[in-house]
Coordinates of C-alpha atoms in Angstrom, one line a residue:
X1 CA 10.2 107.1 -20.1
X2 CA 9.4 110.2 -17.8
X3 CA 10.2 113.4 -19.5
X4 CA 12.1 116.4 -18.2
X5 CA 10.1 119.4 -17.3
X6 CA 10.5 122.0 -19.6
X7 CA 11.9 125.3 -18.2
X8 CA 8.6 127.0 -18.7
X9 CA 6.8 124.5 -17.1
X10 CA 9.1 124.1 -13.7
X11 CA 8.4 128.3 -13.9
X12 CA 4.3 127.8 -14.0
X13 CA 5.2 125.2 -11.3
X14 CA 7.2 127.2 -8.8
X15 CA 4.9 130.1 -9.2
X16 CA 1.6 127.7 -8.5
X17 CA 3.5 126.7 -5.5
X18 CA 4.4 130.1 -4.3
X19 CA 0.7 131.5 -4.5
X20 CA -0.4 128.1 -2.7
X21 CA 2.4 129.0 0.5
X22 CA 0.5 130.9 3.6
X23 CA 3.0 132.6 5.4
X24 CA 2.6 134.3 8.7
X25 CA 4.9 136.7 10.0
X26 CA 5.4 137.5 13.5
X27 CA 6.4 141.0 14.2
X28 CA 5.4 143.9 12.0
X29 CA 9.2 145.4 13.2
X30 CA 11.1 146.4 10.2
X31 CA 12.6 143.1 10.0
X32 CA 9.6 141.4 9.8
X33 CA 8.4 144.0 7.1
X34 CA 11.5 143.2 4.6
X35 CA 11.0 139.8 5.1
X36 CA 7.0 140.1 4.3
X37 CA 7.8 142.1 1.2
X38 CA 10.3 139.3 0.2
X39 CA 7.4 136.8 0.6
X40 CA 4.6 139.0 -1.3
X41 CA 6.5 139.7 -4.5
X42 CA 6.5 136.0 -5.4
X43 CA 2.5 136.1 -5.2
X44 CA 2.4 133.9 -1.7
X45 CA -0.1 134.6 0.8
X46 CA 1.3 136.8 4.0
X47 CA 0.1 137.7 7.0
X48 CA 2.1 139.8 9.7
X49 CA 1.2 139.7 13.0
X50 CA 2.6 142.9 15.3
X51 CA 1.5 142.6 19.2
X52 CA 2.0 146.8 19.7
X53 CA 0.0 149.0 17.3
X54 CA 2.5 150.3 14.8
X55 CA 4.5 148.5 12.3
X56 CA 8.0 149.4 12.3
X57 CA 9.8 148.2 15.6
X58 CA 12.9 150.9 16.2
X59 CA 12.3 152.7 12.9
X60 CA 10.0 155.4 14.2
X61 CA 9.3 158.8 13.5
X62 CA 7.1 160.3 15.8
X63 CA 5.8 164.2 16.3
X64 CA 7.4 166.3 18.7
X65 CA 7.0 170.0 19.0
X66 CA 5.3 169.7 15.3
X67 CA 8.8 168.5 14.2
X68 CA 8.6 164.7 12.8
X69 CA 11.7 163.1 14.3
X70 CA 13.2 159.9 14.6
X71 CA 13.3 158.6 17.8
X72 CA 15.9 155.7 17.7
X73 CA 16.8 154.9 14.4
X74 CA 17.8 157.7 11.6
X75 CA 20.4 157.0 9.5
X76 CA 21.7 153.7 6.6
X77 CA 24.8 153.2 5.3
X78 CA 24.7 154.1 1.7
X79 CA 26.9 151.6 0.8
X80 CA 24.5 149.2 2.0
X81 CA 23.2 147.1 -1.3
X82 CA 20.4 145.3 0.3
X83 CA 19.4 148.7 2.0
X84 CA 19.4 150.5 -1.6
X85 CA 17.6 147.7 -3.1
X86 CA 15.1 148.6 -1.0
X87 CA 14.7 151.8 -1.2
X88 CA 14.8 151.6 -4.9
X89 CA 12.5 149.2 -4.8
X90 CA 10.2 151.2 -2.8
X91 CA 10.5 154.1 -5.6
X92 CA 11.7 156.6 -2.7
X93 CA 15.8 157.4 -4.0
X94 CA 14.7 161.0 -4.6
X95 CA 13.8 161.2 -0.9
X96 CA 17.3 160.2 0.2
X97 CA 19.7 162.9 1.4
X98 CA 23.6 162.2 2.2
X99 CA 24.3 163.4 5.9
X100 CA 26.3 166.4 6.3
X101 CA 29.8 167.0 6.5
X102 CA 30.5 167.8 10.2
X103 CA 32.7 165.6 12.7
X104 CA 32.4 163.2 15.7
X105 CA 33.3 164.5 19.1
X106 CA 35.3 163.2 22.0
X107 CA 33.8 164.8 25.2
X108 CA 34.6 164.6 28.9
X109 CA 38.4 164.3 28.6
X110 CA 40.6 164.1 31.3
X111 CA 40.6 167.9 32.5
X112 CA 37.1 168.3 31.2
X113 CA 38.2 168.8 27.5
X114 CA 36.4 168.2 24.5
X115 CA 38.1 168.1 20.9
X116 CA 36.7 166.2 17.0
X117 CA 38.6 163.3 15.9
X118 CA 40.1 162.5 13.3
X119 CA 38.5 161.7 10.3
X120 CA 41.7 159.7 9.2
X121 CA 40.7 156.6 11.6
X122 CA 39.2 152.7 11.3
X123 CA 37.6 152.4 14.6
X124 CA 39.4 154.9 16.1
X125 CA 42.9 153.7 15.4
X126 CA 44.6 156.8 14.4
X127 CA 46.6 156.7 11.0
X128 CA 49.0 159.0 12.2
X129 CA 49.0 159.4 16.0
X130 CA 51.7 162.4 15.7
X131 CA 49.0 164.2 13.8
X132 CA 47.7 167.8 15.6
X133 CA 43.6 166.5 15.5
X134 CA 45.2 163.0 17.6
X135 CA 47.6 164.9 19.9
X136 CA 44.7 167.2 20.8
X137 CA 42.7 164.3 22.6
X138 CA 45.5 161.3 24.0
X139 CA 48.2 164.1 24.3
X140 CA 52.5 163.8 23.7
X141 CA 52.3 161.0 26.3
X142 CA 49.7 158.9 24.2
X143 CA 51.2 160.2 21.2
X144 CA 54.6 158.5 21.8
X145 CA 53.2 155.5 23.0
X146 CA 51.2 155.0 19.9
X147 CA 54.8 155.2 18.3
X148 CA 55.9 151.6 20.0
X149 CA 53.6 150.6 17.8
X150 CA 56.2 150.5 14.6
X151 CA 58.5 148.9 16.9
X152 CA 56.7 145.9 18.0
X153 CA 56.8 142.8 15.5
X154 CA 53.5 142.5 13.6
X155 CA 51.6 140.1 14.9
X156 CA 49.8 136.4 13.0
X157 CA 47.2 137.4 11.4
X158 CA 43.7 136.3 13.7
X159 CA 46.0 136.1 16.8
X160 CA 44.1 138.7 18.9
X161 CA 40.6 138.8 17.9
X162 CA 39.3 141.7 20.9
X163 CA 39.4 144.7 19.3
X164 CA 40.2 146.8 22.8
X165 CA 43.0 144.4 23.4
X166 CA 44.6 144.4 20.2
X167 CA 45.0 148.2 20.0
X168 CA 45.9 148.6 23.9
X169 CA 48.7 146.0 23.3
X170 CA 49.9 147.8 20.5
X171 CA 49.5 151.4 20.8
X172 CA 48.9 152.2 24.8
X173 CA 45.7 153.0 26.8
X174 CA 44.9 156.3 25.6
X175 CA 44.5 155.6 22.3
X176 CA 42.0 152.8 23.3
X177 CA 40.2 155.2 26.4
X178 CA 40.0 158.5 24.9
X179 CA 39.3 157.1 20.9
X180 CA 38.1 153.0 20.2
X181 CA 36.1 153.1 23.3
X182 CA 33.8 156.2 23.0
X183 CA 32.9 155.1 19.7
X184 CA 31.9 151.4 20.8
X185 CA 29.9 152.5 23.6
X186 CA 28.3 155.1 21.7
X187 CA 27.3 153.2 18.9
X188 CA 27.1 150.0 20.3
X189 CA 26.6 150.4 24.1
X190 CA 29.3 147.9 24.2
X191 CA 33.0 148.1 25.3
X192 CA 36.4 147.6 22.7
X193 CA 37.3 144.8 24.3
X194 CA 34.1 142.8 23.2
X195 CA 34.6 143.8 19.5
X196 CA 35.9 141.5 16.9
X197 CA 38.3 142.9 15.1
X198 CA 38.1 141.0 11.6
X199 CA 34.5 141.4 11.7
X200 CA 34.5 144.9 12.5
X201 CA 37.3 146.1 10.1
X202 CA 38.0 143.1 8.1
X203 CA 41.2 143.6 6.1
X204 CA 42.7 144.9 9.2
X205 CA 44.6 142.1 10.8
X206 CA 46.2 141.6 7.5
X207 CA 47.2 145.3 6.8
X208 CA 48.9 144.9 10.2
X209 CA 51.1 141.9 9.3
X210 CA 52.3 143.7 5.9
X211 CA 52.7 147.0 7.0
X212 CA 53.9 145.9 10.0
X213 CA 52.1 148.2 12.5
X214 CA 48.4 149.0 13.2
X215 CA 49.0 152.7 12.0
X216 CA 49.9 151.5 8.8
X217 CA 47.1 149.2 9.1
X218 CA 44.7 151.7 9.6
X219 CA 46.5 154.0 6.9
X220 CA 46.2 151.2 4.2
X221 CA 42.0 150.8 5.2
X222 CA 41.0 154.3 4.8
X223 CA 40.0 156.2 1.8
X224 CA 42.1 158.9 0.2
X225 CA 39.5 161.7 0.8
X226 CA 39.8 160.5 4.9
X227 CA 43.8 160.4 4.5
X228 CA 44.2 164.2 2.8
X229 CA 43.0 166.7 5.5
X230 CA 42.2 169.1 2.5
X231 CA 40.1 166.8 0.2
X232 CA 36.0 166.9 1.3
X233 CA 35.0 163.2 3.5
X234 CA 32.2 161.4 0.9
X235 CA 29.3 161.0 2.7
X236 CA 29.3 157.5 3.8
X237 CA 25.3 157.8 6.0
X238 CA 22.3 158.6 4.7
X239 CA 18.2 159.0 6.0
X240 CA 14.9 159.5 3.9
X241 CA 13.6 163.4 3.8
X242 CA 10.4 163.2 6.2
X243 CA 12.3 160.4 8.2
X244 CA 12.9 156.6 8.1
X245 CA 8.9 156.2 9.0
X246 CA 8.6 157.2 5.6
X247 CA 10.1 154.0 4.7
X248 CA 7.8 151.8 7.3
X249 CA 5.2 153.6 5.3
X250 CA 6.3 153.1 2.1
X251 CA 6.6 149.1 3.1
X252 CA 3.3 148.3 4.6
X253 CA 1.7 150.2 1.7
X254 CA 3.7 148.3 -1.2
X255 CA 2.7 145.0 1.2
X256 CA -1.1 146.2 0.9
X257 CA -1.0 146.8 -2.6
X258 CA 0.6 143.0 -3.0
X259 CA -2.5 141.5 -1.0
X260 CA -0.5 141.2 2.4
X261 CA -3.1 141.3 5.7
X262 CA -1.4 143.3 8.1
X263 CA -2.5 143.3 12.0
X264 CA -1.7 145.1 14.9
X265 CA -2.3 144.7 18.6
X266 CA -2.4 141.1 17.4
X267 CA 0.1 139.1 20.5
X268 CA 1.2 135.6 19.0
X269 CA 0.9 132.8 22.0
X270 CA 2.1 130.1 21.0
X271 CA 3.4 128.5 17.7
X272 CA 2.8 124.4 17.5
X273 CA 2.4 122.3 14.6
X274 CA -0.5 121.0 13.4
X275 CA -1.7 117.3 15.1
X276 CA -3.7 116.6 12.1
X277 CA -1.3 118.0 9.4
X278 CA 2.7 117.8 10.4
X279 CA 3.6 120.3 7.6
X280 CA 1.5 123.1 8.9
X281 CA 2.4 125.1 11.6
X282 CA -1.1 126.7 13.7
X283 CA -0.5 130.2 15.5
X284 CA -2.3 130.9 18.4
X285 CA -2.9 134.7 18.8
X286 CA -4.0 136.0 22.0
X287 CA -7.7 138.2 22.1
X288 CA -7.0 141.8 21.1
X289 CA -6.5 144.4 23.9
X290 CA -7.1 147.7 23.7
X291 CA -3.8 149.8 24.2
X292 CA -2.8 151.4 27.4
X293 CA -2.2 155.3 28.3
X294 CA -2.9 158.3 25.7
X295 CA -2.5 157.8 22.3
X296 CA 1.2 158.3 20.7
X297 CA 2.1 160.9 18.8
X298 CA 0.9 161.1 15.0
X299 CA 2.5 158.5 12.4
X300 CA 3.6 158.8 9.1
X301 CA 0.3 157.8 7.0
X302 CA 0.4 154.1 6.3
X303 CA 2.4 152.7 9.6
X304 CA -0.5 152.2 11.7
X305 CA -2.1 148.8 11.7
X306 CA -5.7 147.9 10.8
X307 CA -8.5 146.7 12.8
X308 CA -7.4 142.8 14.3
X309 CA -10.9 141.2 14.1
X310 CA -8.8 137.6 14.6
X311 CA -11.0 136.7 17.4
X312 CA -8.4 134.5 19.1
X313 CA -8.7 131.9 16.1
X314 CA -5.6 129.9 15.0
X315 CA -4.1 130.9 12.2
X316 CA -2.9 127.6 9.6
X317 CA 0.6 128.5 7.9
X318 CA 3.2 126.6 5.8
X319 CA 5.4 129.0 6.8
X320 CA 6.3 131.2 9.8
X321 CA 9.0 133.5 10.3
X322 CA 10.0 134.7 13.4
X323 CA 10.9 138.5 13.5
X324 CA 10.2 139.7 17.2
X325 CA 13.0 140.5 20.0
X326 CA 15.4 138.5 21.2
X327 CA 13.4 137.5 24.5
X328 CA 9.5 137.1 22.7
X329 CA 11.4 135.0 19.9
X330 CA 13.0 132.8 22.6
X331 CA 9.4 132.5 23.7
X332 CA 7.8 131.7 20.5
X333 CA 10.7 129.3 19.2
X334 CA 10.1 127.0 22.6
X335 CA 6.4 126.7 22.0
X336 CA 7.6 125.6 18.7
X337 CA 9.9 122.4 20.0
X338 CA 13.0 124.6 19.4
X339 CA 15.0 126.0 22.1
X340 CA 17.6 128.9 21.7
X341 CA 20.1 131.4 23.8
X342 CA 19.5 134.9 23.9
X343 CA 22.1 137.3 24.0
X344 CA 22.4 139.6 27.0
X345 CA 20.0 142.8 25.9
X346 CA 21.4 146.2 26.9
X347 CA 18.3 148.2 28.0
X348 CA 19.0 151.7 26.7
X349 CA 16.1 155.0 27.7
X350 CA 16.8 156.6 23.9
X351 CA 15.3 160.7 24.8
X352 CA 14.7 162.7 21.9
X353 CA 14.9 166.7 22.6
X354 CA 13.8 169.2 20.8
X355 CA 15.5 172.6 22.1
X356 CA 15.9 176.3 21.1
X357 CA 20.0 176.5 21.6
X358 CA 21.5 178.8 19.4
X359 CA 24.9 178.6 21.0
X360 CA 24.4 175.2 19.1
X361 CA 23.5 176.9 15.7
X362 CA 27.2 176.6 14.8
X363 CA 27.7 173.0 15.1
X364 CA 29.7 173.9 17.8
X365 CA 30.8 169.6 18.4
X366 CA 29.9 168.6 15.5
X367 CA 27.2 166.3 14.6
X368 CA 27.6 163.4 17.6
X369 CA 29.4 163.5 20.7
X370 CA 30.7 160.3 22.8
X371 CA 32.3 160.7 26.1
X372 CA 35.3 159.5 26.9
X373 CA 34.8 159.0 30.9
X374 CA 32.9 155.7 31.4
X375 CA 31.4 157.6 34.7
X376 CA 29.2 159.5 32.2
X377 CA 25.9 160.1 32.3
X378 CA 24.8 158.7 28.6
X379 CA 26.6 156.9 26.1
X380 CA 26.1 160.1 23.9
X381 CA 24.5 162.3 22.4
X382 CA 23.3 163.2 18.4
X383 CA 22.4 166.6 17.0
X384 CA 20.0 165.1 14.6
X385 CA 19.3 168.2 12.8
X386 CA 23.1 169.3 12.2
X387 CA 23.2 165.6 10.7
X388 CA 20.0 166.2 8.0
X389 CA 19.8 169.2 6.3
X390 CA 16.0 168.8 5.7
X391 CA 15.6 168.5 9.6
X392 CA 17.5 171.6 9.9
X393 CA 15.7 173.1 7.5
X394 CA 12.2 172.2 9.0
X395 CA 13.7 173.0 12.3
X396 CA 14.5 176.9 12.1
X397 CA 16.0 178.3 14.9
X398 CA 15.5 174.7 17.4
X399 CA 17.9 171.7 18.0
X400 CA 17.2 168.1 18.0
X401 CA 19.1 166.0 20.0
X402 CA 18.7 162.6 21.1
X403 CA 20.5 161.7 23.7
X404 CA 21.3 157.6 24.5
X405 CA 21.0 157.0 28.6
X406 CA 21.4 153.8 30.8
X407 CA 18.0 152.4 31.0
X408 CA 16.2 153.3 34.6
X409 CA 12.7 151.8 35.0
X410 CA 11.9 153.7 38.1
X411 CA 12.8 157.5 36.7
X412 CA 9.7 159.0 35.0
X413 CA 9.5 160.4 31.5
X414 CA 9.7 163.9 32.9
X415 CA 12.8 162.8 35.5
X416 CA 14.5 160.8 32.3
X417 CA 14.2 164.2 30.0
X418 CA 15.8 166.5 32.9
X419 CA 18.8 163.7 32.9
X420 CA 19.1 163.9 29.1
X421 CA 18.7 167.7 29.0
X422 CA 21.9 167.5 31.9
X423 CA 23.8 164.9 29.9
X424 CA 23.3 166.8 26.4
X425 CA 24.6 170.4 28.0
X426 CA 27.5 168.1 29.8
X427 CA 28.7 166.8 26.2
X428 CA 27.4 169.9 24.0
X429 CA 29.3 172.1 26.1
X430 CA 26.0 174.6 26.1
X431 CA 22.9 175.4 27.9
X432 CA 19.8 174.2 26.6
X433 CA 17.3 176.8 28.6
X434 CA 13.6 175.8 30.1
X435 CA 12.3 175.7 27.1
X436 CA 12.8 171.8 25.8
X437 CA 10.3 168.9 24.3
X438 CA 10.8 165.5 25.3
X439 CA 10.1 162.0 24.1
X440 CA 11.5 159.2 25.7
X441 CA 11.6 155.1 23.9
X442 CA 12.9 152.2 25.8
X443 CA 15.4 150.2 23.8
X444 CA 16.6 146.7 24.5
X445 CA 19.4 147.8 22.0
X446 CA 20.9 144.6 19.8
X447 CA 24.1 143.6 19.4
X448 CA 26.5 144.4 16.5
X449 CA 27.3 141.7 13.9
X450 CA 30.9 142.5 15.2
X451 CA 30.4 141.2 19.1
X452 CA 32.9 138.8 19.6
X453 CA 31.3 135.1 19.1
X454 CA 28.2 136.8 17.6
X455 CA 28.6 134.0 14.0
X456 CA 29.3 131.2 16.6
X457 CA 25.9 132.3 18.6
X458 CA 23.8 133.2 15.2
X459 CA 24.8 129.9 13.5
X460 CA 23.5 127.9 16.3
X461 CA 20.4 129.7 16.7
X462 CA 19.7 129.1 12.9
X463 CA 21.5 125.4 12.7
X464 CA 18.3 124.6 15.5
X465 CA 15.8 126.5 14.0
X466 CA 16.2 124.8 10.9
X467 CA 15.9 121.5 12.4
X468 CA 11.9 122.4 12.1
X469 CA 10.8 122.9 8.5
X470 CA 8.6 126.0 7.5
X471 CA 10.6 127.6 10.6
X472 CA 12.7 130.9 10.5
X473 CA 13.9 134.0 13.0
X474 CA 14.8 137.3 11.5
X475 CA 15.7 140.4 13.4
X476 CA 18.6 142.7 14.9
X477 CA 19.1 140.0 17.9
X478 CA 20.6 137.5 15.1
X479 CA 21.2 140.0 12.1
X480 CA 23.2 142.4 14.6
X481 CA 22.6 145.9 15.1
X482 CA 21.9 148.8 12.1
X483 CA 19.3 148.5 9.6
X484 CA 22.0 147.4 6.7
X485 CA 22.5 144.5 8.8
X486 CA 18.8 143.2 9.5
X487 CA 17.5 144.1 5.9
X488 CA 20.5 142.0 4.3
X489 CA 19.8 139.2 6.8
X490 CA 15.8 139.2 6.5
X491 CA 16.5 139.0 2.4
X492 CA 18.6 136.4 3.0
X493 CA 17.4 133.9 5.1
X494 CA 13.4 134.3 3.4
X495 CA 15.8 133.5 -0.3
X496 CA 17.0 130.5 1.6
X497 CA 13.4 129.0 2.1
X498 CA 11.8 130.9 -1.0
X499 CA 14.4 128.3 -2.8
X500 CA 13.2 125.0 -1.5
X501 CA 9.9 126.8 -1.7
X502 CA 9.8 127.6 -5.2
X503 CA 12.2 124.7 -6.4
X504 CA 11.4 121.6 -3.7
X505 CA 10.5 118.5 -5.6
X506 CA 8.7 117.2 -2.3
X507 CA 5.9 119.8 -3.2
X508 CA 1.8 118.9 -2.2
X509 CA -0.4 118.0 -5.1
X510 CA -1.8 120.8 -7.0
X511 CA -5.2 120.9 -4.9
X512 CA -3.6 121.4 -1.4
X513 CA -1.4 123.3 0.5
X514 CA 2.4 123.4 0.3
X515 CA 4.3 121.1 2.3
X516 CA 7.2 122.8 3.2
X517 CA 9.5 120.2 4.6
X518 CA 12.8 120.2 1.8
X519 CA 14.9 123.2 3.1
X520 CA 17.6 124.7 0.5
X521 CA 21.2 124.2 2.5

């Protein structure tokens, strides 16, 4: 009669299988470097693969005017678990530093006003729209408008799912103009009306049918701190002293230290299976090129890649995740028998300034501020170093701004920095003088886990990517914008397939490869 493994034998088991799983990565962006790490720590052998030369993807901090800055993303919610797991996990919690306490900014009013919201808002829905800090941007008119919004019957929960159209139903079009939509198109580059409400604020819809109006609704979400005017705001974002590139760094070292082979300028052709053995996957790289243009700016020691040397050969992997944009995924996943959507990108010019302003050394606006005319130049516009007080610090008497623009392929980087510079002094309210560095990054900037059908979308995507064994896609394009969202994702899905990984029973013999074909559901 067979006998039952023993629990310290399955454990000798699932650790022989991890060390004998090759898995390759594709993309050395930062979801690609979370879901690495998640592979490494269980002893298997990785191997990321980045076509540009730096790891990292949007988490960059690059040198400008001897300042190191962030040039697209700069900030985690410190809320985030999976984010703090990480950093913990990375040993770098001393480096973290709260951002400080200055408000958001509503710009380009009717009238060419400018005023701070509210702190005592969910996505812009006032609390109280009667209240002086409200008034001052959607005015008596929008004010008493709002007010219907105790006299309309509370609707079924879920009935409205548009975020835009649930609040201009309820509480008029200046409440949705001049407060929800600034914020969605400055954080998202998206408009209210293509934000889902539960997802975005969940809780909400069901606040609204018990306290009967979405100012109660919005009342009952907030925080005490957010609802007493006199009682400090907790400090709900975060960055890493030195910038987020101190993380990238701190993640491809920990991966070197684990045994990881990390590549750059490494492109990934194709992905196919292998005709002589169905559970391995071969990945055809393409020959190394040598980049094109000057060199960019210094990077935080550890984020650049080492020397290729693949020669074009295949690479043979059990597993191979997928964590490249939206458009190169869709490209890699058909090669691989597997054919997916793509969401619409929204191609963003992200301009980083560095100014001496010091009509600006007061935090004049606050630490962001969004226009509320949708015949703006930019989405907005970030004072980086009234956010982080060790960017201030390092910063003495200069500015940095980064400024969010329309994408325009035929402007050059010089024309793109004077249309940031005249965007910034629009919003800022301030001149900015002659004297201003410039770095400019092309973004194809992802959707938020809160677009409206983003689950449908996402669960499709992974429902046919799973349809191939040893297969997986990681990334902002299916995790949704912000880097809570793609470091929760990329642990995720890699613990789904670690599982059937480490705990199959359809495993190889000891002397070969693992055969990675039982996927945990």
């Amino acid at each position: 009669m067979p006998q039952t493994p023993t629990p310290d034998a399955q454990g000798m088991d699932a650790f022989a299988r991890a060390r004998r799983t090759r898995v390759v990565v594709v993309g050395g962006g930062f979801a690609g470097l979370v879901a690495a790490l998640e592979w490494a720590k269980i002893g298997a052998h990785v191997t990321v693969l980045e076509a540009s030369d730096r790891f990292g993807g949007m988490v960059e901090t690059a040198v400008l005017d001897e300042l190191p800055v962030d040039a697209v993303a700069d900030a985690f919610p410190l809320r985030s678990a999976a984010f703090g797991a990480l950093i913990d996990d990375l040993r770098l919690r001393d480096l973290v530093e709260p951002a400080a306490a200055h408000p958001v900014w509503i710009a380009e009013l009717p009238g060419g006003g400018a005023a701070p919201m509210s702190t005592a808002t969910v996505l812009g829905i006032p609390a109280n729209p009667w209240a002086s800090d409200v008034r001052r941007i959607i005015g008596w008119g929008g004010a008493w408008r709002a007010y219907l919004d105790r006299l309309r019957p509370p609707l079924t929960i879920g009935h409205e799912r548009s975020l835009g159209r649930l609040v201009r139903s309820r509480m008029g079009d200046r409440i949705v103009d001049r407060l929800v939509a600034p914020v969605t198109r400055g954080l998202f580059a998206v408009s209210a009306d293509e934000i889902d409400v539960e997802v975005a604020a969940p809780g909400l819809s069901t606040a609204l049918t018990r306290t009967g109006s979405l100012a109660g609704a919005a009342f009952d979400l907030l925080p005490a701190e957010d609802v007493d005017a006199e009682a400090p705001a907790a400090p709900t974002r975060a960055t890493v002293r030195g910038g987020l590139g101190v993380v990238v760094a701190a993640l491809v070292q920990r991966l070197r230290d684990l045994g990881a082979d990390l590549r750059t300028a490494v492109p990934v052709e194709s992905l196919e299976r292998d005709p002589e053995r169905d559970h391995e996957w071969c990945v055809t790289v393409a020959e190394p090129t040598e980049p094109d243009g000057p060199p960019e700016p210094a990077e935080p020691a550890g984020v650049a890649g080492s020397d290729p040397a693949l020669d074009g050969q295949p690479i043979a992997a059990d597993i191979v995740v997928v964590a490249t944009p939206a458009r190169e995924a869709a490209r890699l996943l058909e090669s691989a028998g597997c054919a997916v959507t793509t969401p619409d990108e929204t191609l963003l010019d992200v301009v980083t300034l560095v100014a001496t302003a010091p009509a600006l050394d007061a935090a004049p606006r606050g630490r962001a501020v969004y226009p509320a005319s949708t015949d703006s130049l930019s989405f907005g516009v970030a004072d980086a170093s009234v956010d982080w007080p060790w960017l201030a610090a390092a910063a003495g008497t200069r500015h940095v701004l980064r400024v969010s623009l329309p994408a325009d392929s035929d402007r050059s980087d010089d024309e793109r920095a004077m249309d940031a510079t005249r965007a910034a002094e629009s919003l800022l309210g301030v001149p900015l003088g002659t004297s201003v560095q410039a770095l400019r990054r092309r973004v194809a900037a992802a959707p938020p886990a809160s677009l409206l059908g983003h689950d449908e979308r996402v669960r499709g995507i992974r429902d046919a990517v799973a349809r191939h064994a040893g297969l997986a896609v990681v990334g902002a394009w299916v995790a949704g914008s912000g880097l809570a969202q793609v470091t929760a994702d990329a642990v995720a899905e890699v613990d789904r397939m670690r599982s059937a990984v480490l705990w199959g029973t359809d495993g190889p013999p000891d002397d070969g490869p693992l055969d990675p074909t039982t996927r945990a559901t």
